[in-house]
Amino acid sequence: MIVPAGSTAACRHAQRILAEQGFTVVDHPTPEATHLLLDVPSFEAPGRLRGGGELSRWLEMLPPGITVIGGNLDCSELAGYPVVDLLRDAQYVAQNAAITAHCALEVAAPLVETTLADGPSLIVGWGRIGKCLAQLLRGLGAEVTVAARKESDRSMLQALGYGALDTNDLRQRLNDFAIVWNTVPQLLVSRDQLPPAPRFVLVELASRSGIDWEQAISARGLPGKYAPASSGKLIAQSIVRILGRD
C-alpha cells in the first residue's frame, strides 16, 4: 500500500499509473501502508520536502520501517529506513536524461532567431544528458560540438562524427556557437573570462552553474516542468520494475 506525499504533477501522474498497475494507493497515512512515495528529487532543504512539509511528520504518522521511495534520500531522518532512491538507479537516471534532453530543445527553440538545425551548438560535458542532447541535435541536422575534459572522450566524439573541444579551451570558443548547453555542475568559465560581447544563448542544465553569466537560461528540473506526464510515467515504471511487479 503506497501513501503519496509528493506535490508535483509528475508524482500525481505516477500515482495514477501505479493504481492502474494494481498497486493500492491511498491519500492519507494508514497503519497498513508499506511505502511512502515522495517527489523526485525529494527535498528542497534538509528534511524539508518539495512543496513544503517535514519528512519527520510523515514518518511519525506511518508504520516504523516503512519503505521510502524518492530521490536523493541520503538524509539523517531516513537512517534505518529501507529506501528506494531512484536517483541512484542507473536505468531511471539514463531515461530521465533522455527526457531532460527533449525538454531542453523545447526550452531553447524560442530563444534563438534560427532553427536549432541552423545554429551551431556546443554541449559542455559528455555525460548522460550531453550524450542524449547530442543525438537529438544531430537528428535535427544541427552542427554539434562537445567540450570534454578527457582526451579519450574527445577521440570518441570525433570518431562518432561530432566536433570535439577541450574544456580548457572553452572560453576562447564560446562565441563560435549560437547555443551553448552546459551539463557540467562545476565552474568552468567565470564571469571575467566571458567574451567581451557574448553572442551565444546559454542554456544551463547542470545543478550548479558551469558558466557564470547572468543572462544564462536556467533549465534545471525540466522533466517535471515540461513533461510531467512522461516524468510520472518513468517514476511509476521504475517503481514497478524495482518492486518486482510486472
Short mmCIF file of C-alpha atoms in Angstrom, two decimals:
data_model
loop_
_atom_site.label_atom_id
_atom_site.label_comp_id
_atom_site.label_asym_id
_atom_site.label_seq_id
_atom_site.Cartn_x
_atom_site.Cartn_y
_atom_site.Cartn_z
CA MET A 1 0.00 0.00 0.00
CA ILE A 2 1.51 3.30 -1.16
CA VAL A 3 0.99 6.66 0.56
CA PRO A 4 1.97 9.55 -1.76
CA ALA A 5 3.48 12.64 -0.15
CA GLY A 6 4.67 14.29 -3.35
CA SER A 7 3.34 17.65 -4.50
CA THR A 8 4.34 17.71 -8.17
CA ALA A 9 2.32 16.91 -11.27
CA ALA A 10 4.81 14.14 -12.05
CA CYS A 11 4.07 12.49 -8.71
CA ARG A 12 0.33 12.69 -9.37
CA HIS A 13 0.78 11.03 -12.76
CA ALA A 14 2.90 8.32 -11.11
CA GLN A 15 0.16 7.68 -8.53
CA ARG A 16 -2.44 7.22 -11.25
CA ILE A 17 -0.29 4.81 -13.23
CA LEU A 18 0.63 2.79 -10.15
CA ALA A 19 -3.07 2.44 -9.29
CA GLU A 20 -3.75 1.28 -12.84
CA GLN A 21 -0.98 -1.29 -12.43
CA GLY A 22 -2.74 -2.80 -9.44
CA PHE A 23 -0.98 -1.08 -6.55
CA THR A 24 -3.13 0.18 -3.70
CA VAL A 25 -2.61 3.94 -3.49
CA VAL A 26 -4.26 5.81 -0.61
CA ASP A 27 -4.47 9.54 0.02
CA HIS A 28 -3.79 9.51 3.77
CA PRO A 29 -1.39 7.87 6.25
CA THR A 30 -2.59 4.48 7.45
CA PRO A 31 -1.13 1.71 9.63
CA GLU A 32 -1.40 -0.67 6.65
CA ALA A 33 0.91 1.44 4.48
CA THR A 34 4.05 -0.24 3.18
CA HIS A 35 5.59 2.53 1.04
CA LEU A 36 5.84 6.32 1.19
CA LEU A 37 6.18 7.97 -2.22
CA LEU A 38 7.98 11.33 -2.35
CA ASP A 39 8.79 13.62 -5.25
CA VAL A 40 11.97 13.01 -7.27
CA PRO A 41 14.16 14.70 -6.14
CA SER A 42 12.51 14.76 -2.74
CA PHE A 43 13.87 17.73 -0.76
CA GLU A 44 14.16 21.48 -1.15
CA ALA A 45 16.24 21.69 2.06
CA PRO A 46 17.49 19.11 4.57
CA GLY A 47 14.44 17.35 5.98
CA ARG A 48 12.02 19.67 4.18
CA LEU A 49 10.04 18.15 1.34
CA ARG A 50 9.48 19.77 -2.02
CA GLY A 51 6.23 21.65 -1.86
CA GLY A 52 6.57 22.11 1.90
CA GLY A 53 6.19 19.92 4.93
CA GLU A 54 8.64 17.99 7.06
CA LEU A 55 9.59 14.40 6.33
CA SER A 56 9.68 13.68 10.07
CA ARG A 57 5.94 14.47 10.34
CA TRP A 58 5.10 11.89 7.69
CA LEU A 59 7.29 9.27 9.30
CA GLU A 60 5.59 9.84 12.66
CA MET A 61 2.22 9.02 11.09
CA LEU A 62 3.34 5.85 9.30
CA PRO A 63 4.42 2.38 10.44
CA PRO A 64 8.04 2.02 11.59
CA GLY A 65 10.24 0.58 8.89
CA ILE A 66 8.10 1.84 6.01
CA THR A 67 9.94 1.87 2.66
CA VAL A 68 10.51 5.40 1.35
CA ILE A 69 10.62 5.99 -2.41
CA GLY A 70 12.07 9.21 -3.84
CA GLY A 71 15.29 10.81 -4.98
CA ASN A 72 18.39 12.00 -3.12
CA LEU A 73 17.34 10.19 0.05
CA ASP A 74 20.67 10.38 1.85
CA CYS A 75 19.42 12.19 4.95
CA SER A 76 19.58 11.61 8.69
CA GLU A 77 15.80 11.25 9.10
CA LEU A 78 15.88 8.09 6.99
CA ALA A 79 18.65 6.34 8.90
CA GLY A 80 17.43 2.80 9.47
CA TYR A 81 14.58 3.03 6.95
CA PRO A 82 14.60 0.98 3.74
CA VAL A 83 14.70 3.34 0.75
CA VAL A 84 14.28 3.18 -3.00
CA ASP A 85 16.36 6.10 -4.29
CA LEU A 86 15.50 6.50 -7.97
CA LEU A 87 18.36 8.95 -8.49
CA ARG A 88 20.74 6.09 -7.67
CA ASP A 89 19.05 3.73 -10.13
CA ALA A 90 21.05 3.60 -13.37
CA GLN A 91 18.08 2.85 -15.59
CA TYR A 92 15.95 5.64 -14.15
CA VAL A 93 18.76 8.18 -14.37
CA ALA A 94 19.52 7.30 -18.01
CA GLN A 95 15.90 7.55 -19.11
CA ASN A 96 15.42 10.77 -17.14
CA ALA A 97 18.42 12.22 -19.00
CA ALA A 98 16.69 11.45 -22.30
CA ILE A 99 13.53 13.27 -21.16
CA THR A 100 15.66 16.20 -19.98
CA ALA A 101 17.33 16.45 -23.40
CA HIS A 102 13.97 16.55 -25.19
CA CYS A 103 12.74 19.27 -22.83
CA ALA A 104 15.96 21.27 -23.31
CA LEU A 105 15.24 21.57 -27.02
CA GLU A 106 11.77 22.88 -26.21
CA VAL A 107 13.24 25.48 -23.87
CA ALA A 108 15.90 26.66 -26.30
CA ALA A 109 13.91 26.83 -29.53
CA PRO A 110 12.10 30.13 -28.77
CA LEU A 111 15.34 31.80 -27.64
CA VAL A 112 17.16 31.78 -30.97
CA GLU A 113 16.37 33.52 -34.23
CA THR A 114 17.10 30.44 -36.34
CA THR A 115 16.01 26.84 -36.18
CA LEU A 116 18.11 24.65 -33.94
CA ALA A 117 19.42 22.99 -37.09
CA ASP A 118 20.82 26.25 -38.46
CA GLY A 119 22.71 27.37 -35.35
CA PRO A 120 25.90 25.54 -34.34
CA SER A 121 25.59 24.05 -30.85
CA LEU A 122 28.19 23.46 -28.17
CA ILE A 123 27.42 20.90 -25.48
CA VAL A 124 29.63 21.21 -22.43
CA GLY A 125 30.05 17.78 -20.86
CA TRP A 126 29.83 14.25 -22.23
CA GLY A 127 27.66 12.67 -19.54
CA ARG A 128 24.18 11.20 -19.83
CA ILE A 129 22.39 14.43 -20.72
CA GLY A 130 25.17 15.50 -23.07
CA LYS A 131 25.00 12.23 -24.99
CA CYS A 132 21.21 12.36 -25.32
CA LEU A 133 21.26 16.01 -26.33
CA ALA A 134 23.96 15.47 -28.95
CA GLN A 135 21.97 12.67 -30.55
CA LEU A 136 18.78 14.73 -30.69
CA LEU A 137 20.50 17.80 -32.13
CA ARG A 138 22.27 15.77 -34.78
CA GLY A 139 18.93 14.19 -35.65
CA LEU A 140 17.68 17.71 -36.39
CA GLY A 141 20.65 18.29 -38.68
CA ALA A 142 22.49 20.65 -36.32
CA GLU A 143 26.25 21.11 -36.27
CA VAL A 144 27.23 19.74 -32.85
CA THR A 145 30.47 20.19 -30.92
CA VAL A 146 31.05 18.73 -27.48
CA ALA A 147 33.51 20.05 -24.88
CA ALA A 148 35.05 17.25 -22.81
CA ARG A 149 37.97 17.04 -20.39
CA LYS A 150 39.20 13.56 -21.29
CA GLU A 151 41.24 13.03 -24.43
CA SER A 152 39.65 9.59 -24.78
CA ASP A 153 36.19 11.18 -24.85
CA ARG A 154 37.26 13.74 -27.45
CA SER A 155 38.70 10.98 -29.61
CA MET A 156 35.45 9.03 -29.39
CA LEU A 157 33.45 12.15 -30.20
CA GLN A 158 35.47 12.66 -33.36
CA ALA A 159 35.01 9.01 -34.29
CA LEU A 160 31.24 9.46 -33.89
CA GLY A 161 31.27 12.48 -36.19
CA TYR A 162 30.91 15.25 -33.60
CA GLY A 163 33.19 18.22 -33.19
CA ALA A 164 35.35 17.93 -30.08
CA LEU A 165 36.71 20.68 -27.85
CA ASP A 166 38.97 20.55 -24.82
CA THR A 167 37.19 22.23 -21.89
CA ASN A 168 40.43 24.12 -21.21
CA ASP A 169 39.81 25.99 -24.49
CA LEU A 170 36.17 26.67 -23.75
CA ARG A 171 36.26 30.40 -23.00
CA GLN A 172 38.08 31.25 -26.25
CA ARG A 173 35.48 29.44 -28.36
CA LEU A 174 32.13 30.36 -26.83
CA ASN A 175 31.24 32.99 -29.42
CA ASP A 176 31.71 30.44 -32.22
CA PHE A 177 28.35 28.92 -31.29
CA ALA A 178 24.73 30.03 -31.40
CA ILE A 179 23.72 27.92 -28.40
CA VAL A 180 25.83 26.62 -25.53
CA TRP A 181 24.30 23.85 -23.42
CA ASN A 182 26.09 23.34 -20.12
CA THR A 183 25.69 20.00 -18.33
CA VAL A 184 28.76 20.21 -16.04
CA PRO A 185 27.95 21.12 -12.38
CA GLN A 186 31.20 22.94 -11.66
CA LEU A 187 32.52 26.33 -12.66
CA LEU A 188 34.45 26.17 -15.93
CA VAL A 189 34.20 29.79 -17.10
CA SER A 190 33.99 32.65 -14.60
CA ARG A 191 32.26 35.92 -15.40
CA ASP A 192 35.51 37.76 -16.08
CA GLN A 193 36.52 35.03 -18.57
CA LEU A 194 33.48 35.52 -20.79
CA PRO A 195 33.96 37.06 -24.24
CA PRO A 196 33.66 40.87 -24.18
CA ALA A 197 30.42 40.75 -26.18
CA PRO A 198 28.78 37.34 -25.75
CA ARG A 199 26.70 36.40 -28.80
CA PHE A 200 25.52 32.96 -27.77
CA VAL A 201 22.47 31.72 -25.88
CA LEU A 202 23.49 29.80 -22.75
CA VAL A 203 21.17 27.05 -21.51
CA GLU A 204 22.22 25.93 -18.02
CA LEU A 205 21.20 22.32 -17.39
CA ALA A 206 23.54 21.46 -14.52
CA SER A 207 22.64 21.64 -10.84
CA ARG A 208 25.36 24.29 -10.37
CA SER A 209 26.42 26.83 -12.98
CA GLY A 210 29.32 25.84 -15.18
CA ILE A 211 29.47 29.18 -16.98
CA ASP A 212 28.90 32.22 -14.80
CA TRP A 213 26.73 34.59 -16.82
CA GLU A 214 23.69 36.47 -15.57
CA GLN A 215 21.93 36.00 -18.90
CA ALA A 216 22.09 32.20 -18.73
CA ILE A 217 18.74 30.45 -19.13
CA SER A 218 18.20 28.29 -16.06
CA ALA A 219 16.83 24.96 -17.27
CA ARG A 220 17.04 22.73 -14.21
CA GLY A 221 14.39 20.15 -13.32
CA LEU A 222 12.97 20.16 -16.84
CA PRO A 223 11.15 16.79 -16.91
CA GLY A 224 8.79 17.74 -14.10
CA LYS A 225 8.15 21.21 -15.58
CA TYR A 226 7.81 20.48 -19.29
CA ALA A 227 6.91 16.78 -19.42
CA PRO A 228 5.26 15.85 -16.11
CA ALA A 229 3.28 13.00 -17.66
CA SER A 230 6.45 11.47 -19.10
CA SER A 231 8.29 12.06 -15.84
CA GLY A 232 5.50 10.47 -13.83
CA LYS A 233 5.35 7.51 -16.19
CA LEU A 234 9.08 6.95 -15.72
CA ILE A 235 8.73 7.14 -11.93
CA ALA A 236 5.87 4.63 -11.96
CA GLN A 237 7.59 2.24 -14.38
CA SER A 238 10.75 2.34 -12.29
CA ILE A 239 8.83 1.54 -9.12
CA VAL A 240 7.07 -1.37 -10.80
CA ARG A 241 10.40 -2.70 -12.06
CA ILE A 242 12.23 -2.30 -8.75
CA LEU A 243 9.42 -3.68 -6.60
CA GLY A 244 9.09 -6.64 -8.94
CA ARG A 245 5.56 -6.34 -10.24
CA ASP A 246 5.12 -6.69 -14.00
#
